[in-house]
Amino acid sequence: MHRRLLCLVFSAVALFFLATTYHLAGEKLTRLAGPSFSHPKANAPVPSPSPKENPTETSDAKHTVESSEPESKKEKPAENTEKPAKQVEILSKKDLDTYLDVIFDRKNSESKLEDLRLACRPINETRYKELKEWKHAVDRRPWYFALNLYQVQELLPQLMGSIVRAARYLGTENSALSIVEGNSKDATVQILEAMREGLKAENMQYYFESSDLSPNAEGADRIDILAELRNMALKPLLQDHKHFSANSTAVFINDVAICPNDILELMWQRIKLGAVQTCAMDWNYHDGKHPVFYDVWVTRTMQGDSFFHIPKDGSWDDAWHMFPNDTVTGKRFSEWRPFQVYSCWNGATAFSALPLMEGVRFRKFAGNECVQGEPQLFGKDLWLRGYGRIAVVPTINLDYKIENARRIKKDRGYTEDLINDKDPNDDLIEWQTTPPEKTLCQVGWHNQFWQSWNLDYENKTASDW
């Protein structure tokens, strides 16, 4: 009798512990199913930033990731138990609608926010027809726009409006937009969040995320954080295998004033040239009067040099003397022809998703590598894997402010004017298959020296990755 009673008691206790364990394990698995935003590390060194990277402020503490894909077409995502970022209504509904009217080019929007817009030309439908007719698998989206944005309210009508127009031309059903925003204090978040409904109505997949990571925070590792933010913007491209593949093209755009033809030319030249990566040219009115090339810290020629010489005192007096030691590149630049480089970014870039699928990520410098920005390291990692077809397209000229963008279009020219009457076959590049032996390292203007391009990776070949 006692033995039977003891058996019953032990059985009840065992069942109790089993049920409790199952419940707790289930709770733990539910929590782990939520999205994680720590980017996967490439099995090789990973890249860094340039003088003005979008100071996208973001942190692991809170994020919001949502897609505007219609429910019927979406893969069911892992359950997200996190709350959306707190929305602060800075603009009135009327003012917000004005921004949206301009971004989506709605009826009677032509006269709205004129001071925040460029006089962009109509899309060159003949030239870019090949992009519009790009063949891809059913449900695939070959065009992926990625941005890191912070405090850019006044730039959004031009920047977002141009992306929407370019996507409409390409087919919004063929396009996706991924934005990582950094806790802006202006109406940036409000506008980007309000875009969701309009993009969903046009069947354009939209990933929007706010993060607290701040490259400008006290004690922050700026380059490491900028690399993290870029990887976050690319994460849907790498994880959504239903909609994206190695054949997709990523178009990463900084906080620049850009026109639809600028975007399409960047994409078209990547395809036409057979390039892995193409970059625009960004400018700055350094002396208030004349434009100088901006992204000089991360861009390197095929001789491993910067686009112009900056002495140890940091003077930009030589900024108007481009490519002083590279006559071949200088000639192509003066003729408005694309030219091969070791690395670039320059405000906007288009690159193949294939290297990303093979493990390339943005990263900071490591080991004995020179202190350098993540775009330059991105170029290095492409070369290490045998993807050295990197080119700058000098017909695409950008600036970071609307008023200066108007000036640069006047001083340097609109893309469509610069390509007019030019034979595209003359743009083709005789690609060098090996990088420069050494590249210029600029720890600071006062500390510049030459270093082996593949330092710490001398024994690696493309097949090793």
Coordinates of C-alpha atoms in Angstrom, one line a residue:
M1 CA 0.0 0.0 0.0
H2 CA 2.8 2.4 1.0
R3 CA 4.8 1.4 -2.0
R4 CA 1.8 2.2 -4.3
L5 CA 1.3 5.5 -2.7
L6 CA 5.0 6.4 -3.0
C7 CA 5.0 5.4 -6.7
L8 CA 2.0 7.7 -7.3
V9 CA 3.6 10.6 -5.5
F10 CA 6.9 10.2 -7.5
S11 CA 5.0 10.0 -10.8
A12 CA 3.1 13.2 -10.0
V13 CA 6.3 15.1 -9.0
A14 CA 8.0 13.9 -12.2
L15 CA 5.1 15.0 -14.4
F16 CA 5.1 18.4 -12.6
F17 CA 8.8 19.0 -13.4
L18 CA 8.4 17.8 -16.9
A19 CA 5.5 20.2 -17.6
T20 CA 7.4 23.1 -15.9
T21 CA 10.5 22.4 -18.0
Y22 CA 8.5 22.2 -21.2
H23 CA 6.8 25.5 -20.4
L24 CA 10.0 27.4 -19.6
A25 CA 11.8 26.0 -22.7
G26 CA 8.9 27.1 -24.8
E27 CA 9.1 30.6 -23.4
K28 CA 12.8 30.7 -24.0
L29 CA 12.4 29.6 -27.6
T30 CA 9.7 32.2 -28.2
R31 CA 12.0 35.0 -27.1
L32 CA 14.9 33.7 -29.2
A33 CA 12.6 33.6 -32.3
G34 CA 12.5 37.4 -32.4
P35 CA 14.9 39.2 -34.9
S36 CA 18.5 39.7 -34.0
F37 CA 20.5 42.6 -35.4
S38 CA 24.0 41.6 -34.7
H39 CA 25.5 41.2 -38.2
P40 CA 27.2 38.0 -39.1
K41 CA 31.0 38.5 -39.3
A42 CA 32.6 37.6 -42.6
N43 CA 35.1 34.9 -42.3
A44 CA 37.7 37.5 -43.4
P45 CA 38.4 41.0 -42.2
V46 CA 35.5 43.3 -42.4
P47 CA 35.3 47.1 -43.7
S48 CA 35.1 51.0 -42.2
P49 CA 33.9 54.8 -43.0
S50 CA 34.7 58.0 -44.8
P51 CA 35.0 61.6 -43.8
K52 CA 31.3 62.2 -43.9
E53 CA 29.4 59.0 -43.5
N54 CA 25.7 59.3 -42.8
P55 CA 25.9 59.7 -39.1
T56 CA 23.1 57.3 -38.6
E57 CA 22.5 57.0 -34.9
T58 CA 21.5 53.5 -33.8
S59 CA 21.8 50.9 -30.8
D60 CA 21.2 47.3 -30.0
A61 CA 18.8 48.4 -27.3
K62 CA 15.8 49.0 -29.5
H63 CA 14.9 48.4 -33.1
T64 CA 11.9 48.3 -35.3
V65 CA 11.9 46.3 -38.5
E66 CA 8.8 46.0 -40.6
S67 CA 8.1 45.2 -44.2
S68 CA 5.4 46.9 -46.3
E69 CA 5.0 43.8 -48.5
P70 CA 1.3 42.9 -48.8
E71 CA 0.4 40.0 -46.4
S72 CA -0.5 37.7 -49.2
K73 CA 3.0 38.0 -50.7
K74 CA 5.1 38.0 -47.5
E75 CA 6.9 35.1 -45.9
K76 CA 5.7 34.8 -42.4
P77 CA 8.5 36.5 -40.3
A78 CA 9.7 35.3 -36.9
E79 CA 7.6 36.7 -34.2
N80 CA 8.7 40.2 -33.2
T81 CA 7.7 41.0 -29.6
E82 CA 9.6 44.3 -29.5
K83 CA 7.6 47.5 -29.5
P84 CA 7.9 49.9 -32.4
A85 CA 10.1 53.0 -31.8
K86 CA 8.2 55.8 -30.1
Q87 CA 6.7 58.1 -32.7
V88 CA 6.9 61.8 -32.1
E89 CA 4.6 63.9 -34.2
I90 CA 6.6 66.9 -35.2
L91 CA 4.8 67.8 -38.4
S92 CA 1.0 68.5 -38.5
K93 CA -1.0 66.2 -40.6
K94 CA -1.3 68.8 -43.3
D95 CA 2.5 69.4 -43.4
L96 CA 3.2 65.7 -43.3
D97 CA 0.8 65.2 -46.3
T98 CA 2.7 67.9 -48.2
Y99 CA 6.0 65.9 -47.8
L100 CA 4.2 62.7 -48.9
D101 CA 2.6 64.4 -51.9
V102 CA 6.1 65.5 -53.1
I103 CA 7.8 62.2 -52.4
F104 CA 5.1 60.2 -54.2
D105 CA 4.7 62.9 -56.9
R106 CA 0.9 63.2 -56.3
K107 CA -1.4 65.5 -58.2
N108 CA -0.8 69.2 -57.7
S109 CA 2.5 68.6 -55.8
E110 CA 4.6 70.4 -58.4
S111 CA 4.6 73.7 -56.6
K112 CA 5.0 72.3 -53.1
L113 CA 8.3 72.4 -51.1
E114 CA 10.1 73.9 -54.2
D115 CA 13.0 75.1 -52.0
L116 CA 13.7 71.5 -51.0
R117 CA 13.8 70.0 -54.6
L118 CA 16.1 69.9 -57.6
A119 CA 15.0 70.5 -61.1
C120 CA 15.5 66.9 -62.2
R121 CA 15.0 65.9 -65.8
P122 CA 12.6 63.2 -67.1
I123 CA 13.9 59.7 -66.9
N124 CA 15.9 58.6 -70.0
E125 CA 13.6 55.7 -70.9
T126 CA 15.6 54.8 -74.0
R127 CA 18.9 54.4 -72.2
Y128 CA 17.7 52.6 -69.2
K129 CA 15.2 50.2 -71.0
E130 CA 17.6 47.3 -70.3
L131 CA 17.1 47.8 -66.6
K132 CA 13.4 47.9 -66.8
E133 CA 13.3 44.7 -68.8
W134 CA 15.9 42.9 -66.6
K135 CA 15.0 39.2 -66.5
H136 CA 14.7 37.6 -63.1
A137 CA 13.0 34.7 -61.4
V138 CA 9.3 35.0 -60.4
D139 CA 9.0 36.8 -57.0
R140 CA 12.6 38.0 -57.1
R141 CA 13.4 41.7 -56.6
P142 CA 16.6 42.5 -58.5
W143 CA 16.9 46.1 -57.2
Y144 CA 17.6 46.8 -53.5
F145 CA 17.9 50.3 -52.3
A146 CA 19.7 50.7 -48.9
L147 CA 20.2 53.9 -46.8
N148 CA 21.5 54.9 -43.4
L149 CA 19.8 58.2 -42.4
Y150 CA 19.9 60.7 -39.6
Q151 CA 18.3 64.1 -39.2
V152 CA 17.5 64.6 -42.9
Q153 CA 14.0 65.9 -42.9
E154 CA 14.6 68.6 -45.5
L155 CA 16.5 66.2 -47.8
L156 CA 13.7 63.6 -47.9
P157 CA 11.5 65.1 -50.6
Q158 CA 14.4 65.0 -53.1
L159 CA 16.1 61.8 -51.9
M160 CA 13.0 59.7 -51.3
G161 CA 11.2 61.2 -54.3
S162 CA 14.0 60.2 -56.6
I163 CA 14.2 56.7 -55.3
V164 CA 10.4 56.3 -55.7
R165 CA 10.5 57.6 -59.3
A166 CA 13.4 55.3 -60.2
A167 CA 11.7 52.3 -58.6
R168 CA 8.5 53.1 -60.5
Y169 CA 10.4 53.0 -63.7
L170 CA 12.1 49.7 -62.8
G171 CA 8.9 48.4 -61.4
T172 CA 8.0 48.7 -57.8
E173 CA 7.3 45.0 -57.7
N174 CA 10.9 44.5 -58.7
S175 CA 12.3 46.8 -56.0
A176 CA 12.9 47.0 -52.3
L177 CA 13.8 49.8 -49.9
S178 CA 15.7 49.3 -46.7
I179 CA 16.4 52.2 -44.3
V180 CA 18.1 52.2 -41.0
E181 CA 17.4 55.5 -39.2
G182 CA 19.2 56.8 -36.1
N183 CA 16.9 58.5 -33.6
S184 CA 16.6 61.8 -35.5
K185 CA 15.3 64.8 -33.5
D186 CA 13.5 66.3 -36.5
A187 CA 10.6 64.8 -38.5
T188 CA 12.7 62.2 -40.3
V189 CA 11.2 59.2 -38.5
Q190 CA 7.7 60.6 -38.9
I191 CA 8.0 61.0 -42.6
L192 CA 9.8 57.6 -43.2
E193 CA 7.1 55.8 -41.2
A194 CA 4.3 57.6 -43.0
M195 CA 5.8 56.4 -46.3
R196 CA 4.9 52.9 -45.4
E197 CA 1.3 53.0 -46.6
G198 CA 2.2 54.6 -50.0
L199 CA 4.9 52.1 -50.7
K200 CA 2.7 49.2 -49.7
A201 CA 0.0 50.4 -52.1
E202 CA 2.6 50.3 -54.9
N203 CA 3.8 46.8 -53.9
M204 CA 7.3 48.0 -53.1
Q205 CA 8.8 46.1 -50.3
Y206 CA 9.9 48.4 -47.4
Y207 CA 12.1 47.6 -44.5
F208 CA 12.3 50.5 -41.9
E209 CA 14.3 50.3 -38.7
S210 CA 15.3 52.7 -36.0
S211 CA 18.4 52.1 -33.9
D212 CA 20.3 53.7 -31.1
L213 CA 23.8 53.0 -32.3
S214 CA 25.6 56.3 -32.6
P215 CA 28.9 56.7 -34.4
N216 CA 29.2 60.2 -32.8
A217 CA 28.6 59.1 -29.2
E218 CA 31.4 59.8 -26.7
G219 CA 33.9 57.0 -26.8
A220 CA 32.2 55.3 -29.7
D221 CA 34.2 53.3 -32.2
R222 CA 33.0 55.3 -35.2
I223 CA 34.2 53.0 -37.9
D224 CA 33.0 49.8 -36.3
I225 CA 29.5 51.4 -35.7
L226 CA 29.3 52.7 -39.3
A227 CA 30.1 49.3 -40.6
E228 CA 27.4 47.8 -38.3
L229 CA 24.9 50.2 -39.6
R230 CA 25.6 49.5 -43.2
N231 CA 25.3 45.7 -42.5
M232 CA 22.0 46.3 -40.8
A233 CA 20.6 48.1 -43.9
L234 CA 21.7 45.1 -46.0
K235 CA 20.4 42.4 -43.7
P236 CA 17.0 41.8 -45.4
L237 CA 18.9 41.3 -48.7
L238 CA 21.0 38.6 -47.2
Q239 CA 18.3 36.9 -45.2
D240 CA 15.2 37.0 -47.5
H241 CA 16.1 34.3 -50.0
K242 CA 12.6 34.3 -51.4
H243 CA 12.9 37.8 -52.8
F244 CA 16.7 38.4 -53.2
S245 CA 19.6 36.4 -54.7
A246 CA 23.2 36.7 -55.9
N247 CA 21.8 38.3 -59.0
S248 CA 20.3 41.3 -57.1
T249 CA 22.0 44.7 -57.2
A250 CA 22.3 46.8 -54.0
V251 CA 22.2 50.6 -54.4
F252 CA 23.5 52.2 -51.3
I253 CA 22.8 55.9 -51.1
N254 CA 24.1 58.4 -48.6
D255 CA 22.2 61.5 -47.5
V256 CA 22.7 63.2 -50.8
A257 CA 20.5 65.3 -53.1
I258 CA 20.1 62.9 -56.1
C259 CA 18.0 62.7 -59.2
P260 CA 16.3 59.6 -60.7
N261 CA 18.7 59.5 -63.7
D262 CA 21.7 59.6 -61.4
I263 CA 20.4 56.5 -59.7
L264 CA 19.6 54.7 -62.9
E265 CA 22.9 55.6 -64.5
L266 CA 24.8 54.2 -61.6
M267 CA 22.9 50.9 -62.0
W268 CA 23.1 50.9 -65.8
Q269 CA 26.8 51.4 -65.8
R270 CA 27.4 48.5 -63.4
I271 CA 25.6 46.2 -65.8
K272 CA 27.0 47.8 -69.0
L273 CA 30.6 47.8 -67.8
G274 CA 30.4 44.3 -66.3
A275 CA 31.5 45.9 -63.0
V276 CA 31.1 44.5 -59.5
Q277 CA 30.7 48.0 -58.1
T278 CA 30.2 51.5 -59.5
C279 CA 30.3 54.8 -57.6
A280 CA 29.2 58.3 -58.3
M281 CA 31.3 61.4 -57.4
D282 CA 30.4 63.6 -54.4
W283 CA 31.5 67.2 -54.1
N284 CA 31.8 69.9 -51.5
Y285 CA 32.2 73.7 -51.9
H286 CA 35.3 73.7 -49.7
D287 CA 36.1 77.4 -50.2
G288 CA 32.5 78.4 -50.8
K289 CA 33.1 79.0 -54.5
H290 CA 34.6 76.0 -56.2
P291 CA 33.6 72.3 -56.0
V292 CA 36.2 69.8 -54.7
F293 CA 35.9 66.1 -54.6
Y294 CA 34.7 65.0 -51.2
D295 CA 35.2 61.3 -50.5
V296 CA 39.0 61.6 -50.7
W297 CA 39.7 59.6 -47.5
V298 CA 38.3 56.2 -48.7
T299 CA 38.7 56.4 -52.5
R300 CA 41.9 55.1 -54.1
T301 CA 43.1 55.0 -57.6
M302 CA 44.5 52.0 -59.4
Q303 CA 47.9 53.3 -58.3
G304 CA 46.7 53.2 -54.7
D305 CA 46.8 56.9 -54.3
S306 CA 44.1 59.5 -53.3
F307 CA 42.4 61.5 -56.0
F308 CA 44.4 64.5 -55.1
H309 CA 47.3 65.3 -52.8
I310 CA 46.7 66.5 -49.3
P311 CA 49.9 67.6 -47.5
K312 CA 50.6 67.0 -43.8
D313 CA 49.2 70.4 -42.8
G314 CA 45.8 69.3 -44.2
S315 CA 45.6 72.0 -46.9
W316 CA 43.2 71.3 -49.7
D317 CA 45.0 73.8 -52.0
D318 CA 45.7 70.9 -54.5
A319 CA 42.1 69.7 -54.6
W320 CA 41.6 71.1 -58.0
H321 CA 44.5 69.1 -59.4
M322 CA 42.9 65.7 -59.7
F323 CA 45.0 62.6 -60.5
P324 CA 48.4 64.4 -60.7
N325 CA 50.3 61.1 -61.0
D326 CA 47.8 59.1 -63.1
T327 CA 47.5 60.4 -66.6
V328 CA 45.3 57.5 -67.8
T329 CA 42.7 58.0 -65.1
G330 CA 43.0 61.8 -65.5
K331 CA 42.2 61.6 -69.2
R332 CA 39.1 59.4 -68.7
F333 CA 37.9 61.7 -66.0
S334 CA 38.3 64.8 -68.2
E335 CA 36.4 63.0 -71.0
W336 CA 33.6 62.0 -68.6
R337 CA 34.3 58.3 -69.0
P338 CA 34.1 55.7 -66.2
F339 CA 37.5 54.7 -64.8
Q340 CA 38.7 51.7 -62.7
V341 CA 39.6 52.3 -59.1
Y342 CA 40.9 50.3 -56.1
S343 CA 38.1 51.5 -53.8
C344 CA 35.3 54.1 -53.8
W345 CA 31.9 55.1 -52.3
N346 CA 31.4 58.8 -53.2
G347 CA 27.8 59.4 -51.9
A348 CA 26.1 56.6 -53.9
T349 CA 27.2 53.2 -55.1
A350 CA 25.7 50.2 -56.8
F351 CA 27.2 46.7 -56.3
S352 CA 26.4 43.1 -57.0
A353 CA 24.9 41.1 -54.2
L354 CA 27.1 38.1 -55.1
P355 CA 30.1 39.0 -52.9
L356 CA 27.8 39.6 -50.0
M357 CA 26.3 36.2 -50.5
E358 CA 29.8 34.8 -50.3
G359 CA 30.5 36.5 -47.0
V360 CA 31.8 40.0 -47.6
R361 CA 30.6 42.4 -45.0
F362 CA 31.4 46.0 -43.9
R363 CA 33.9 46.0 -41.1
K364 CA 36.5 48.0 -39.3
F365 CA 40.3 47.6 -39.8
A366 CA 42.0 44.8 -37.8
G367 CA 45.5 43.6 -37.0
N368 CA 48.2 45.5 -38.8
E369 CA 45.8 47.1 -41.3
C370 CA 45.9 50.8 -41.9
V371 CA 43.3 52.9 -40.1
Q372 CA 40.7 53.3 -42.9
G373 CA 37.1 53.7 -43.6
E374 CA 34.7 50.7 -44.1
P375 CA 34.1 51.6 -47.8
Q376 CA 37.8 51.3 -48.5
L377 CA 38.0 48.0 -46.7
F378 CA 34.9 46.9 -48.6
G379 CA 36.9 47.5 -51.8
K380 CA 39.9 45.6 -50.3
D381 CA 37.7 42.6 -49.4
L382 CA 36.3 42.6 -53.0
W383 CA 39.8 42.4 -54.4
L384 CA 40.8 39.7 -52.0
R385 CA 38.0 37.6 -53.4
G386 CA 38.8 38.3 -57.0
Y387 CA 36.1 41.0 -57.5
G388 CA 38.3 43.9 -58.6
R389 CA 36.0 45.4 -61.2
I390 CA 35.3 48.6 -59.4
A391 CA 34.6 51.9 -61.3
V392 CA 33.8 55.5 -60.7
V393 CA 31.2 57.1 -63.1
P394 CA 32.2 60.9 -63.3
T395 CA 28.9 61.9 -65.1
I396 CA 27.1 61.4 -61.8
N397 CA 27.8 64.4 -59.5
L398 CA 26.2 64.7 -56.1
D399 CA 26.2 67.0 -53.0
Y400 CA 24.8 66.7 -49.5
K401 CA 22.7 69.9 -49.5
I402 CA 20.0 70.9 -51.9
E403 CA 21.4 74.4 -52.5
N404 CA 24.9 73.0 -53.3
A405 CA 23.4 70.2 -55.4
R406 CA 21.8 72.8 -57.6
R407 CA 25.3 74.4 -57.9
I408 CA 27.0 71.1 -58.7
K409 CA 24.5 70.3 -61.4
K410 CA 25.2 73.7 -62.9
D411 CA 29.0 73.6 -62.5
R412 CA 29.6 69.9 -63.3
G413 CA 26.4 69.2 -65.3
Y414 CA 23.4 66.9 -65.2
T415 CA 24.0 63.2 -65.9
E416 CA 21.7 63.2 -69.0
D417 CA 23.6 66.1 -70.5
L418 CA 27.0 64.6 -70.0
I419 CA 26.1 61.3 -71.6
N420 CA 24.3 62.9 -74.5
D421 CA 25.8 62.1 -77.9
K422 CA 28.4 59.8 -76.4
D423 CA 29.0 56.3 -77.6
P424 CA 28.4 54.0 -74.6
N425 CA 31.0 51.5 -76.1
D426 CA 33.7 54.1 -75.5
D427 CA 32.8 53.9 -71.7
L428 CA 34.0 50.3 -71.6
I429 CA 37.0 49.6 -69.4
E430 CA 40.1 47.4 -70.0
W431 CA 40.0 46.0 -66.5
Q432 CA 43.2 45.4 -64.6
T433 CA 43.0 42.1 -62.8
T434 CA 45.5 42.9 -60.0
P435 CA 45.3 45.7 -57.5
P436 CA 48.1 48.2 -56.8
E437 CA 51.0 46.7 -54.7
K438 CA 50.6 49.4 -52.1
T439 CA 47.9 51.9 -51.1
L440 CA 48.2 55.2 -49.4
C441 CA 47.3 55.0 -45.7
Q442 CA 46.0 58.3 -44.1
V443 CA 45.7 57.8 -40.4
G444 CA 45.4 61.6 -40.4
W445 CA 46.6 64.2 -42.8
H446 CA 49.7 64.6 -40.6
N447 CA 50.4 60.8 -40.7
Q448 CA 50.4 59.4 -44.2
F449 CA 52.4 56.4 -45.5
W450 CA 52.2 53.6 -48.0
Q451 CA 51.3 50.1 -47.0
S452 CA 50.9 46.7 -48.8
W453 CA 47.3 46.5 -50.1
N454 CA 46.9 43.0 -48.7
L455 CA 48.8 43.4 -45.4
D456 CA 47.9 40.4 -43.1
Y457 CA 46.4 38.6 -46.1
E458 CA 49.4 38.0 -48.3
N459 CA 48.9 34.3 -48.5
K460 CA 45.2 34.4 -49.2
T461 CA 43.8 33.9 -52.7
A462 CA 40.2 34.3 -54.1
S463 CA 39.7 30.5 -53.8
D464 CA 40.5 30.6 -50.0
W465 CA 37.2 32.5 -49.3

